[in-house]
Amino acid sequence: MIRFVITLPEPIAVPDGYTWHKTYGDPEPNGIGQFVHLVFMQSSGVSRQKGQLSAAIDCLHRIKGEESEGYIRDDDLIEAMYTTVIASTIEDRDQAVAGDYSSPQEIPIQYDPFNRCVDELSKFIRSYRASLEVLCVAPTYEQLGPVIPYEIGDLVPVCVDGIESGLMEPAWDSGGAFTLAHFNFLDLPAGVELGSSDEGRVEYFREMLERGNPLFLWKERFVEARNSIFREGRYGAAVTLSNTAAEVLLDGLLSLLYWESKEDPGASASVFAKGPLARRVKSNFAELLGGRWVLDGDGPVADWFNKCYTLRHRVVHGGYSPTRSEAEEALDAAFSLSLYCWDRLTEKRKIFPRTTLMVLAEEGLRKRGKWCNFMRDFSRDVAPIEPSWKESFVQWRDKMYSSLLSGA
């Protein structure tokens, strides 16, 4: 027997001491089958709200050059609530099976007691919020911990007046704590610190965002997909976001290529109106960028179609719940597709120099060893005297979407 002490990422409104018990499959020969027994316990403590307000007041004093008071009245704030679940189950971890999986999250619940408890806990909360329409988070592996206390015990006979009753109860006698396979520390920032050399890049993306550049949106969806996997454990959402990123990238790039080719926005709208994206991939990209744009076999385009595009349809239309590995493969396929797009654009840089400079810029071409005399001269002599490419493209795109939405 093993029981885990799991504090939820946010409190839920169930009574203190509320219990939930579910069994799995048929009992084993010894009469004990797999089960999960949950006990919900409510406690109070120092709130994060208090910490946030303390930090704000501290910074207010610092910016004014004053000494920090470092004091907030407790009765001015809402008391913190925490829901901790004592999750008990059978300890039947199979180390040989565990070695077959790339991450602890992937081990099936029949082999891993912690994953079994998290799975049942998530199912309970999903059912609870659906039945009562409660706005709360369904916990995932990545949202818990990162350190989980546990206790191990044995089932011992229940004796009444010195006589065994035939019932069993757990006797807990040892314990410890283990670290989950993620680095989500709620009160520490993620990523590296912003440096002075990054400011120009941030400003460039800020301008892309302001102008509604679709290539900003593809990057944003891609980052959201990574966040869904590694910080939230929402694998279905990650697949959907990965494919959304790829679709935004492909249609955004195709729009840029038609804009630079001086195609009529109304005529180009008919291209985007003709069926799903997969059709445009097969019929439009090869003639503009060359390369291999087929949806079967191997290669980055086929990998995206098979590991991301079709999987997204299973998730959205079939209610499929992908594994962590499938979500990571979908994300990797979307990213590999983006690299393939940039490589093909690089090869066609002399045909589409404006798009190349808008998307990859000198930095991107230098990374690929493709900053040539033609691009240097074009950037120096032609680009400065032409009207703003970004504004021109926004106008072209708006006309194209107007035609598309009007059905003209």
XYZ file of C-alpha atoms in Angstrom:
408
model
C 0.000 0.000 0.000
C 1.092 3.540 -0.683
C -0.509 6.905 -0.146
C 0.487 10.248 -1.603
C -0.123 13.700 -0.148
C -1.094 15.869 -3.121
C -1.954 19.559 -2.826
C -4.093 20.718 -5.743
C -2.978 23.680 -7.890
C -6.059 25.555 -6.666
C -8.611 24.826 -3.928
C -11.959 23.217 -4.684
C -15.136 23.494 -2.618
C -15.635 20.002 -1.219
C -16.162 19.287 2.489
C -13.150 18.654 4.657
C -12.738 14.899 4.995
C -14.790 14.078 1.876
C -13.875 10.633 0.509
C -14.004 9.063 -2.960
C -13.225 5.438 -3.751
C -12.944 3.665 -7.105
C -11.807 0.151 -7.968
C -10.204 -0.970 -11.224
C -10.894 -4.320 -12.894
C -11.382 -7.629 -11.148
C -9.787 -8.502 -7.784
C -6.538 -10.422 -7.776
C -6.403 -14.006 -6.423
C -5.665 -12.641 -2.948
C -8.894 -10.681 -3.072
C -7.273 -7.243 -3.482
C -7.481 -5.448 -6.821
C -6.284 -2.067 -7.947
C -8.123 0.873 -6.416
C -7.756 4.564 -5.600
C -9.088 6.008 -2.347
C -9.152 9.814 -2.111
C -9.597 11.860 1.060
C -10.007 15.609 0.478
C -8.720 17.798 3.295
C -9.038 21.565 3.603
C -6.492 23.746 5.361
C -5.573 27.408 5.579
C -2.330 29.286 5.628
C -0.452 32.266 4.276
C -2.062 33.330 1.029
C -0.277 34.068 -2.208
C -2.448 37.177 -2.335
C -0.701 38.397 0.782
C 2.678 37.679 -0.780
C 1.741 39.573 -3.934
C 0.574 42.608 -1.993
C 3.676 42.501 0.224
C 5.888 42.500 -2.871
C 3.963 45.403 -4.400
C 4.241 47.525 -1.249
C 7.930 46.656 -0.896
C 8.619 47.764 -4.477
C 6.589 50.936 -4.002
C 8.852 51.927 -1.105
C 12.019 50.957 -3.020
C 11.116 52.992 -6.104
C 10.559 56.010 -3.841
C 13.877 55.425 -2.062
C 12.184 54.583 1.236
C 12.673 51.785 3.719
C 10.264 48.904 3.269
C 7.714 48.567 6.060
C 7.367 44.839 5.425
C 4.032 44.608 7.228
C 0.491 43.885 6.082
C -2.426 43.344 8.407
C -3.694 39.777 8.081
C -7.289 40.814 8.622
C -7.143 43.036 5.528
C -6.823 40.005 3.261
C -8.714 36.867 2.306
C -7.362 33.847 4.138
C -5.651 31.334 1.879
C -7.407 28.010 1.282
C -5.626 24.845 0.204
C -7.121 21.506 -0.804
C -4.832 18.561 -0.108
C -5.779 15.066 -1.184
C -4.568 11.923 0.549
C -4.537 9.427 -2.328
C -4.115 5.756 -1.385
C -3.624 2.799 -3.728
C -1.758 -0.473 -4.181
C 2.006 -0.181 -4.636
C 2.553 -2.482 -7.622
C 5.065 -0.524 -9.655
C 6.713 -2.652 -12.354
C 10.223 -1.300 -12.894
C 10.721 -3.397 -16.044
C 7.615 -1.847 -17.614
C 8.575 1.650 -16.438
C 11.828 1.412 -18.377
C 9.880 1.135 -21.644
C 8.573 4.717 -21.450
C 10.306 7.997 -22.206
C 8.938 9.835 -19.174
C 7.219 8.945 -15.874
C 4.018 10.601 -17.112
C 3.779 8.017 -19.896
C 3.666 4.932 -17.666
C 0.124 3.442 -17.797
C -1.934 3.683 -14.636
C -2.069 -0.095 -14.200
C 1.697 -0.087 -13.624
C 2.328 3.202 -11.818
C 0.538 3.959 -8.532
C 1.135 7.715 -8.625
C -0.183 8.072 -12.181
C -3.185 5.961 -11.147
C -3.958 8.359 -8.294
C -3.507 11.463 -10.470
C -5.727 9.928 -13.152
C -8.577 9.236 -10.727
C -8.150 12.610 -9.044
C -8.403 14.321 -12.428
C -11.448 12.270 -13.400
C -13.190 13.169 -10.143
C -12.561 16.894 -10.564
C -13.546 16.848 -14.245
C -16.807 15.122 -13.281
C -17.311 17.479 -10.336
C -16.878 20.628 -12.427
C -19.028 19.320 -15.313
C -21.900 18.295 -13.039
C -21.915 21.524 -10.998
C -20.462 23.808 -13.730
C -17.636 24.843 -11.425
C -14.814 26.956 -12.824
C -11.740 25.077 -11.638
C -8.606 23.463 -13.024
C -8.423 19.719 -13.624
C -4.986 18.819 -12.236
C -2.338 17.173 -14.381
C 1.041 15.656 -13.514
C 2.834 18.848 -14.602
C 0.675 21.045 -12.357
C 1.410 19.115 -9.179
C 4.339 19.048 -6.800
C 7.134 19.322 -7.606
C 7.776 17.362 -4.357
C 5.222 14.770 -3.256
C 5.294 13.271 0.265
C 4.253 9.631 0.567
C 3.850 6.812 3.065
C 4.142 3.062 2.584
C 2.341 0.446 4.638
C 0.840 -3.022 4.663
C -2.660 -4.390 4.919
C -3.115 -6.045 8.302
C -6.093 -7.953 9.718
C -8.665 -6.056 11.742
C -9.079 -7.703 15.102
C -12.112 -7.343 17.354
C -11.551 -8.474 20.940
C -8.393 -10.234 19.821
C -10.187 -12.164 17.064
C -9.568 -11.506 13.365
C -12.715 -10.151 11.768
C -11.778 -11.065 8.207
C -11.369 -7.380 7.308
C -8.091 -5.667 6.455
C -6.818 -2.169 7.144
C -3.597 -0.332 6.222
C -0.837 0.149 8.753
C 1.491 2.977 7.721
C 5.063 2.679 8.941
C 7.509 4.448 6.585
C 7.592 7.302 4.149
C 9.497 9.956 2.312
C 9.128 12.303 -0.627
C 9.939 12.178 -4.321
C 10.402 14.826 -7.007
C 8.193 14.867 -10.080
C 9.741 15.000 -13.535
C 9.129 18.672 -14.194
C 10.457 22.057 -13.080
C 7.275 24.016 -12.464
C 8.066 26.071 -9.408
C 5.060 28.333 -8.979
C 6.913 31.301 -7.528
C 9.969 31.299 -9.802
C 10.125 32.695 -13.347
C 10.507 30.345 -16.301
C 13.253 30.857 -18.880
C 16.393 32.933 -18.975
C 16.583 36.561 -17.937
C 15.989 39.204 -20.587
C 19.305 40.721 -21.676
C 20.130 44.007 -23.376
C 20.922 42.149 -26.602
C 17.342 40.825 -26.661
C 15.630 44.215 -26.636
C 15.795 44.698 -30.398
C 14.233 41.289 -30.954
C 11.434 42.038 -28.500
C 10.779 45.345 -30.267
C 10.658 43.550 -33.642
C 8.062 41.068 -32.368
C 6.139 43.893 -30.703
C 5.831 45.600 -34.083
C 4.714 42.334 -35.691
C 2.051 41.970 -33.003
C 0.842 45.536 -33.456
C 0.411 44.996 -37.206
C -1.293 41.652 -36.818
C 1.465 39.840 -38.692
C 0.404 36.154 -38.935
C 4.010 35.062 -38.448
C 3.885 36.516 -34.940
C 0.752 34.513 -34.258
C 2.344 31.273 -35.416
C 5.193 31.770 -32.949
C 2.798 32.625 -30.157
C 0.702 29.491 -30.765
C 3.903 27.423 -30.846
C 5.017 28.771 -27.459
C 1.526 28.147 -26.063
C 1.732 24.547 -27.284
C 5.051 24.080 -25.465
C 3.516 25.586 -22.339
C 0.565 23.203 -22.593
C 2.900 20.204 -22.579
C 5.650 21.114 -20.179
C 3.905 23.359 -17.654
C 0.217 22.457 -17.821
C 0.209 18.807 -18.926
C -2.669 19.482 -21.338
C -1.595 17.215 -24.174
C -4.756 17.550 -26.278
C -4.530 21.330 -26.165
C -0.857 21.079 -27.140
C -1.700 19.079 -30.268
C -4.408 21.549 -31.249
C -2.141 24.540 -30.671
C 0.764 22.914 -32.535
C -1.389 22.406 -35.597
C -2.887 25.885 -35.287
C 0.658 27.269 -35.248
C 1.520 25.323 -38.394
C -1.634 26.400 -40.204
C -1.111 30.057 -39.307
C 2.497 29.767 -40.479
C 1.628 28.154 -43.809
C -1.229 30.481 -44.700
C 0.737 33.504 -43.495
C 3.742 32.555 -45.598
C 1.581 31.825 -48.622
C -0.032 35.246 -48.251
C 3.368 36.934 -48.167
C 4.496 35.101 -51.292
C 1.359 36.121 -53.216
C 1.733 39.690 -51.977
C 5.313 39.916 -53.201
C 4.306 38.289 -56.493
C 1.821 41.185 -56.893
C -1.104 38.825 -57.134
C -4.545 40.404 -56.990
C -5.931 40.104 -53.421
C -9.381 39.135 -54.677
C -8.017 36.431 -56.938
C -5.772 35.140 -54.150
C -8.773 34.888 -51.834
C -10.124 32.093 -54.019
C -6.986 30.063 -53.239
C -7.682 30.227 -49.499
C -11.380 29.493 -50.037
C -10.759 26.209 -51.854
C -11.007 23.517 -49.240
C -8.719 22.662 -46.339
C -5.126 23.687 -45.852
C -3.832 20.257 -46.913
C -5.010 20.989 -50.444
C -3.077 24.269 -50.576
C 0.023 22.537 -49.257
C -0.093 19.987 -52.077
C -0.964 22.408 -54.862
C 0.496 25.859 -54.108
C 3.741 25.692 -52.179
C 5.768 23.548 -54.553
C 5.244 25.927 -57.475
C 6.335 28.913 -55.378
C 9.111 27.512 -53.192
C 10.059 24.238 -54.834
C 10.941 21.230 -52.704
C 8.853 18.257 -51.596
C 5.321 19.118 -50.449
C 3.636 15.713 -50.326
C 1.539 14.411 -47.452
C 2.607 10.769 -47.526
C 5.968 9.090 -47.081
C 8.621 10.855 -45.068
C 10.003 14.378 -44.751
C 8.933 17.398 -42.668
C 5.699 18.057 -44.583
C 4.515 14.445 -44.350
C 5.559 14.271 -40.677
C 3.504 17.359 -39.909
C 0.479 15.966 -41.751
C 0.631 12.553 -40.075
C 1.813 13.471 -36.558
C 0.115 16.820 -36.108
C -2.597 17.625 -38.666
C -4.422 14.270 -38.582
C -3.879 13.866 -34.829
C -5.469 17.245 -34.246
C -8.569 16.027 -36.103
C -8.735 12.972 -33.838
C -8.497 15.218 -30.777
C -11.021 17.820 -31.929
C -13.549 15.658 -33.732
C -13.102 12.284 -32.054
C -12.448 13.310 -28.456
C -9.122 11.466 -28.471
C -6.761 12.070 -25.535
C -3.183 11.961 -26.842
C -0.221 10.841 -24.789
C 2.609 13.131 -23.804
C 4.827 11.500 -26.448
C 2.231 12.129 -29.157
C 1.913 15.757 -28.078
C 5.700 16.211 -28.180
C 5.870 14.565 -31.620
C 3.150 16.914 -32.900
C 5.038 19.909 -31.527
C 8.332 18.719 -33.013
C 6.652 18.102 -36.377
C 5.204 21.628 -36.426
C 8.612 23.104 -35.602
C 10.390 20.975 -38.218
C 7.838 22.162 -40.766
C 8.701 25.769 -39.928
C 12.403 25.089 -40.454
C 11.624 23.490 -43.807
C 9.614 26.569 -44.807
C 12.503 28.863 -43.895
C 14.987 26.643 -45.748
C 12.855 26.683 -48.894
C 12.361 30.439 -48.611
C 16.122 30.857 -48.239
C 16.678 28.954 -51.474
C 14.211 31.273 -53.232
C 15.491 34.454 -51.609
C 16.374 36.086 -54.915
C 12.789 35.577 -56.130
C 11.214 36.661 -52.836
C 13.766 39.010 -51.244
C 11.155 41.117 -49.454
C 9.457 38.168 -47.802
C 12.859 36.725 -46.909
C 13.979 39.931 -45.216
C 10.650 40.369 -43.441
C 10.656 36.815 -42.101
C 14.297 35.802 -41.691
C 16.137 39.123 -41.869
C 19.904 39.314 -42.166
C 20.376 37.372 -38.929
C 18.413 34.370 -40.177
C 20.256 34.289 -43.483
C 23.635 34.525 -41.785
C 22.733 31.583 -39.538
C 22.109 29.548 -42.678
C 25.218 30.846 -44.444
C 23.072 32.507 -47.128
C 23.723 36.225 -46.597
C 24.944 36.874 -50.143
C 25.878 39.932 -52.192
C 22.439 40.014 -53.809
C 20.620 40.205 -50.452
C 23.142 42.686 -49.071
C 22.721 44.997 -52.091
C 18.935 44.606 -52.102
C 18.738 45.410 -48.404
C 21.013 48.435 -48.817
C 19.857 49.905 -52.146
C 16.256 48.813 -52.777
C 14.552 48.289 -49.430
C 15.093 51.851 -48.074
C 13.475 53.555 -51.072
C 10.377 51.373 -51.333
C 7.170 52.038 -49.396
C 6.830 50.145 -46.133
C 6.585 46.458 -46.921
C 4.803 45.766 -43.664
C 2.105 48.346 -44.321
C 1.759 47.234 -47.931
C 1.334 43.619 -46.877
C -1.230 44.504 -44.188
C -3.287 46.379 -46.774
C -3.014 43.504 -49.252
C -3.973 40.949 -46.614
C -6.951 42.993 -45.426
C -8.283 43.207 -48.988
C -7.765 39.503 -49.478
C -9.629 38.630 -46.267
C -12.426 41.041 -47.159
C -12.878 39.210 -50.445
C -12.630 35.855 -48.706
C -15.227 36.707 -46.047
C -17.596 38.334 -48.528
C -17.505 35.276 -50.774
C -16.714 37.433 -53.783
